[in-house]
Amino acid sequence: MRRPSNRLSILSLLALAALGTAALAAEPTARRTPTLPEFEAAIDLAPPTALSVAVVPQMKLAADDLSECLARIGGDASAVPLRPLDLLRGQLGIGNGLDESGALVIWSEMRDGAPVMAALVPAMDPKALAESSLKRVEGEEGAFMHERLGKVHLREIGRRLLVSPSRELVQGYAAQPGLSRRQIGRAHV
């Protein structure tokens, strides 16, 4: 059996010491992570019957964190030509009125035996957001067309737009806090 050389062990220790020193010398990052109450408040916007939930408690903070992460691993700003929120706006055709500091909540739930998606989109001006992003379907209250999503139904809820392909889901939605405290098995969500 061959023993590792002391030279290899010393080189490994030197490399670890250099990396540790570099990490300590790196500029500390500001904590931008939303607090637990902000996260729970965002989760509680999804109904307790949700099958799955995706929450971004503050879209701007998440976008800033992603930009910083990409800059740190790549170091090349040209690799990411736009901010993540600008990419989202472009890909989904989101226009004026989006509230970047608000919580984006997306969930799915069962309707007529099939999963249906829904999203609560934060808006500084819900009407402006709807009008700049969607085309109204004539003759159908609350129905709009989106070039990628197809026909969707909208409802203003405070400073948010509820968006879903299911008219019943949009009409029947009622905020029911408690999803953040629901037990799934032994894990606390």
GROMACS .gro file of C-alpha atoms in nm:
model
  189
    1MET     CA    1   0.000   0.000   0.000
    2ARG     CA    2   0.140   0.335  -0.102
    3ARG     CA    3   0.141   0.624   0.146
    4PRO     CA    4   0.054   0.972   0.026
    5SER     CA    5   0.360   1.194   0.019
    6ASN     CA    6   0.402   1.470   0.273
    7ARG     CA    7   0.461   1.706  -0.017
    8LEU     CA    8   0.107   1.644  -0.146
    9SER     CA    9  -0.040   1.700   0.200
   10ILE     CA   10   0.153   2.025   0.245
   11LEU     CA   11   0.040   2.149  -0.098
   12SER     CA   12  -0.319   2.068  -0.007
   13LEU     CA   13  -0.292   2.259   0.321
   14LEU     CA   14  -0.134   2.558   0.145
   15ALA     CA   15  -0.412   2.559  -0.115
   16LEU     CA   16  -0.678   2.548   0.158
   17ALA     CA   17  -0.505   2.828   0.348
   18ALA     CA   18  -0.489   3.042   0.031
   19LEU     CA   19  -0.856   2.981  -0.048
   20GLY     CA   20  -0.957   3.054   0.311
   21THR     CA   21  -0.760   3.379   0.311
   22ALA     CA   22  -0.911   3.483  -0.022
   23ALA     CA   23  -1.260   3.406   0.107
   24LEU     CA   24  -1.202   3.611   0.421
   25ALA     CA   25  -1.062   3.900   0.218
   26ALA     CA   26  -1.360   3.901  -0.020
   27GLU     CA   27  -1.601   4.188   0.017
   28PRO     CA   28  -1.892   4.084   0.239
   29THR     CA   29  -2.228   4.087   0.067
   30ALA     CA   30  -2.528   4.272   0.203
   31ARG     CA   31  -2.804   4.050   0.334
   32ARG     CA   32  -3.094   4.095   0.096
   33THR     CA   33  -3.288   3.784   0.187
   34PRO     CA   34  -3.651   3.847   0.286
   35THR     CA   35  -3.739   3.774   0.646
   36LEU     CA   36  -3.933   3.466   0.753
   37PRO     CA   37  -4.253   3.671   0.812
   38GLU     CA   38  -4.229   3.810   0.455
   39PHE     CA   39  -4.182   3.458   0.320
   40GLU     CA   40  -4.474   3.320   0.523
   41ALA     CA   41  -4.698   3.610   0.418
   42ALA     CA   42  -4.619   3.533   0.053
   43ILE     CA   43  -4.685   3.159   0.098
   44ASP     CA   44  -5.016   3.237   0.266
   45LEU     CA   45  -5.137   3.405  -0.054
   46ALA     CA   46  -5.165   3.057  -0.210
   47PRO     CA   47  -5.477   2.862  -0.111
   48PRO     CA   48  -5.445   2.574   0.139
   49THR     CA   49  -5.560   2.337  -0.138
   50ALA     CA   50  -5.250   2.413  -0.350
   51LEU     CA   51  -5.067   2.106  -0.480
   52SER     CA   52  -4.744   2.297  -0.538
   53VAL     CA   53  -4.629   2.650  -0.461
   54ALA     CA   54  -4.343   2.865  -0.588
   55VAL     CA   55  -4.286   3.189  -0.402
   56VAL     CA   56  -4.053   3.481  -0.462
   57PRO     CA   57  -4.116   3.707  -0.161
   58GLN     CA   58  -3.944   4.009  -0.322
   59MET     CA   59  -3.875   3.982  -0.694
   60LYS     CA   60  -3.619   4.264  -0.702
   61LEU     CA   61  -3.413   4.109  -0.421
   62ALA     CA   62  -3.417   3.771  -0.595
   63ALA     CA   63  -3.312   3.935  -0.923
   64ASP     CA   64  -3.029   4.123  -0.749
   65ASP     CA   65  -2.910   3.803  -0.581
   66LEU     CA   66  -2.916   3.615  -0.911
   67SER     CA   67  -2.724   3.893  -1.088
   68GLU     CA   68  -2.462   3.894  -0.812
   69CYS     CA   69  -2.433   3.515  -0.824
   70LEU     CA   70  -2.385   3.516  -1.201
   71ALA     CA   71  -2.126   3.793  -1.174
   72ARG     CA   72  -1.931   3.603  -0.908
   73ILE     CA   73  -1.918   3.273  -1.095
   74GLY     CA   74  -1.865   3.413  -1.441
   75GLY     CA   75  -1.727   3.756  -1.388
   76ASP     CA   76  -1.839   3.848  -1.739
   77ALA     CA   77  -2.128   4.092  -1.736
   78SER     CA   78  -2.184   4.043  -2.109
   79ALA     CA   79  -2.299   3.684  -2.041
   80VAL     CA   80  -2.615   3.829  -1.884
   81PRO     CA   81  -2.721   4.117  -2.109
   82LEU     CA   82  -3.030   4.204  -1.903
   83ARG     CA   83  -3.135   4.192  -1.542
   84PRO     CA   84  -3.334   3.879  -1.457
   85LEU     CA   85  -3.652   4.085  -1.417
   86ASP     CA   86  -3.598   4.237  -1.762
   87LEU     CA   87  -3.564   3.885  -1.903
   88LEU     CA   88  -3.887   3.782  -1.728
   89ARG     CA   89  -4.066   4.087  -1.865
   90GLY     CA   90  -3.941   4.010  -2.216
   91GLN     CA   91  -4.017   3.636  -2.209
   92LEU     CA   92  -4.367   3.677  -2.065
   93GLY     CA   93  -4.450   4.008  -2.228
   94ILE     CA   94  -4.501   4.180  -1.895
   95GLY     CA   95  -4.554   4.552  -1.943
   96ASN     CA   96  -4.589   4.855  -1.722
   97GLY     CA   97  -4.726   4.836  -1.371
   98LEU     CA   98  -4.527   4.542  -1.229
   99ASP     CA   99  -4.425   4.594  -0.864
  100GLU     CA  100  -4.071   4.455  -0.848
  101SER     CA  101  -4.063   4.485  -0.469
  102GLY     CA  102  -4.371   4.265  -0.428
  103ALA     CA  103  -4.419   3.891  -0.384
  104LEU     CA  104  -4.478   3.667  -0.686
  105VAL     CA  105  -4.677   3.357  -0.593
  106ILE     CA  106  -4.741   3.073  -0.838
  107TRP     CA  107  -4.931   2.758  -0.751
  108SER     CA  108  -5.120   2.466  -0.897
  109GLU     CA  109  -5.439   2.306  -0.776
  110MET     CA  110  -5.679   2.043  -0.902
  111ARG     CA  111  -5.979   2.155  -1.105
  112ASP     CA  112  -6.202   1.899  -1.275
  113GLY     CA  113  -5.943   1.626  -1.222
  114ALA     CA  114  -5.654   1.816  -1.379
  115PRO     CA  115  -5.387   2.045  -1.232
  116VAL     CA  116  -5.435   2.415  -1.312
  117MET     CA  117  -5.176   2.688  -1.262
  118ALA     CA  118  -5.242   3.028  -1.110
  119ALA     CA  119  -5.025   3.327  -1.022
  120LEU     CA  120  -5.062   3.633  -0.806
  121VAL     CA  121  -4.851   3.900  -0.973
  122PRO     CA  122  -4.763   4.211  -0.770
  123ALA     CA  123  -4.867   4.532  -0.942
  124MET     CA  124  -4.820   4.900  -0.869
  125ASP     CA  125  -5.111   4.953  -1.108
  126PRO     CA  126  -5.302   4.630  -1.183
  127LYS     CA  127  -5.507   4.785  -1.466
  128ALA     CA  128  -5.195   4.923  -1.640
  129LEU     CA  129  -5.021   4.587  -1.600
  130ALA     CA  130  -5.315   4.399  -1.756
  131GLU     CA  131  -5.361   4.647  -2.042
  132SER     CA  132  -4.989   4.662  -2.129
  133SER     CA  133  -4.938   4.284  -2.116
  134LEU     CA  134  -5.260   4.130  -2.247
  135LYS     CA  135  -5.537   4.177  -2.503
  136ARG     CA  136  -5.893   4.180  -2.376
  137VAL     CA  137  -6.126   3.908  -2.511
  138GLU     CA  138  -6.439   4.083  -2.636
  139GLY     CA  139  -6.759   3.967  -2.475
  140GLU     CA  140  -6.594   3.781  -2.183
  141GLU     CA  141  -6.563   3.961  -1.852
  142GLY     CA  142  -6.211   3.924  -1.707
  143ALA     CA  143  -6.080   3.718  -2.004
  144PHE     CA  144  -5.760   3.816  -2.184
  145MET     CA  145  -5.527   3.668  -2.444
  146HIS     CA  146  -5.156   3.626  -2.387
  147GLU     CA  147  -4.934   3.534  -2.682
  148ARG     CA  148  -4.761   3.251  -2.490
  149LEU     CA  149  -5.018   3.146  -2.231
  150GLY     CA  150  -5.326   3.170  -2.449
  151LYS     CA  151  -5.655   3.265  -2.289
  152VAL     CA  152  -5.629   3.365  -1.924
  153HIS     CA  153  -5.866   3.511  -1.669
  154LEU     CA  154  -5.775   3.802  -1.442
  155ARG     CA  155  -5.896   3.947  -1.121
  156GLU     CA  156  -5.759   4.243  -0.929
  157ILE     CA  157  -5.692   4.163  -0.565
  158GLY     CA  158  -5.560   4.472  -0.394
  159ARG     CA  159  -5.227   4.553  -0.559
  160ARG     CA  160  -5.205   4.213  -0.728
  161LEU     CA  161  -5.337   4.048  -1.040
  162LEU     CA  162  -5.462   3.691  -1.012
  163VAL     CA  163  -5.394   3.515  -1.344
  164SER     CA  164  -5.508   3.166  -1.442
  165PRO     CA  165  -5.650   2.981  -1.742
  166SER     CA  166  -5.933   2.870  -1.509
  167ARG     CA  167  -6.220   3.117  -1.477
  168GLU     CA  168  -6.356   2.918  -1.180
  169LEU     CA  169  -6.025   2.937  -0.995
  170VAL     CA  170  -6.003   3.314  -1.050
  171GLN     CA  171  -6.364   3.374  -0.944
  172GLY     CA  172  -6.346   3.141  -0.643
  173TYR     CA  173  -6.011   3.254  -0.503
  174ALA     CA  174  -6.015   3.381  -0.147
  175ALA     CA  175  -5.705   3.444   0.059
  176GLN     CA  176  -5.697   3.192   0.343
  177PRO     CA  177  -5.384   3.231   0.555
  178GLY     CA  178  -5.245   2.911   0.696
  179LEU     CA  179  -5.061   2.736   0.413
  180SER     CA  180  -4.727   2.837   0.567
  181ARG     CA  181  -4.816   2.639   0.879
  182ARG     CA  182  -4.958   2.331   0.705
  183GLN     CA  183  -4.785   2.009   0.801
  184ILE     CA  184  -4.671   1.779   0.525
  185GLY     CA  185  -4.560   1.456   0.686
  186ARG     CA  186  -4.319   1.571   0.955
  187ALA     CA  187  -4.176   1.865   0.766
  188HIS     CA  188  -4.289   2.217   0.844
  189VAL     CA  189  -4.343   2.419   0.528
   0.00000   0.00000   0.00000
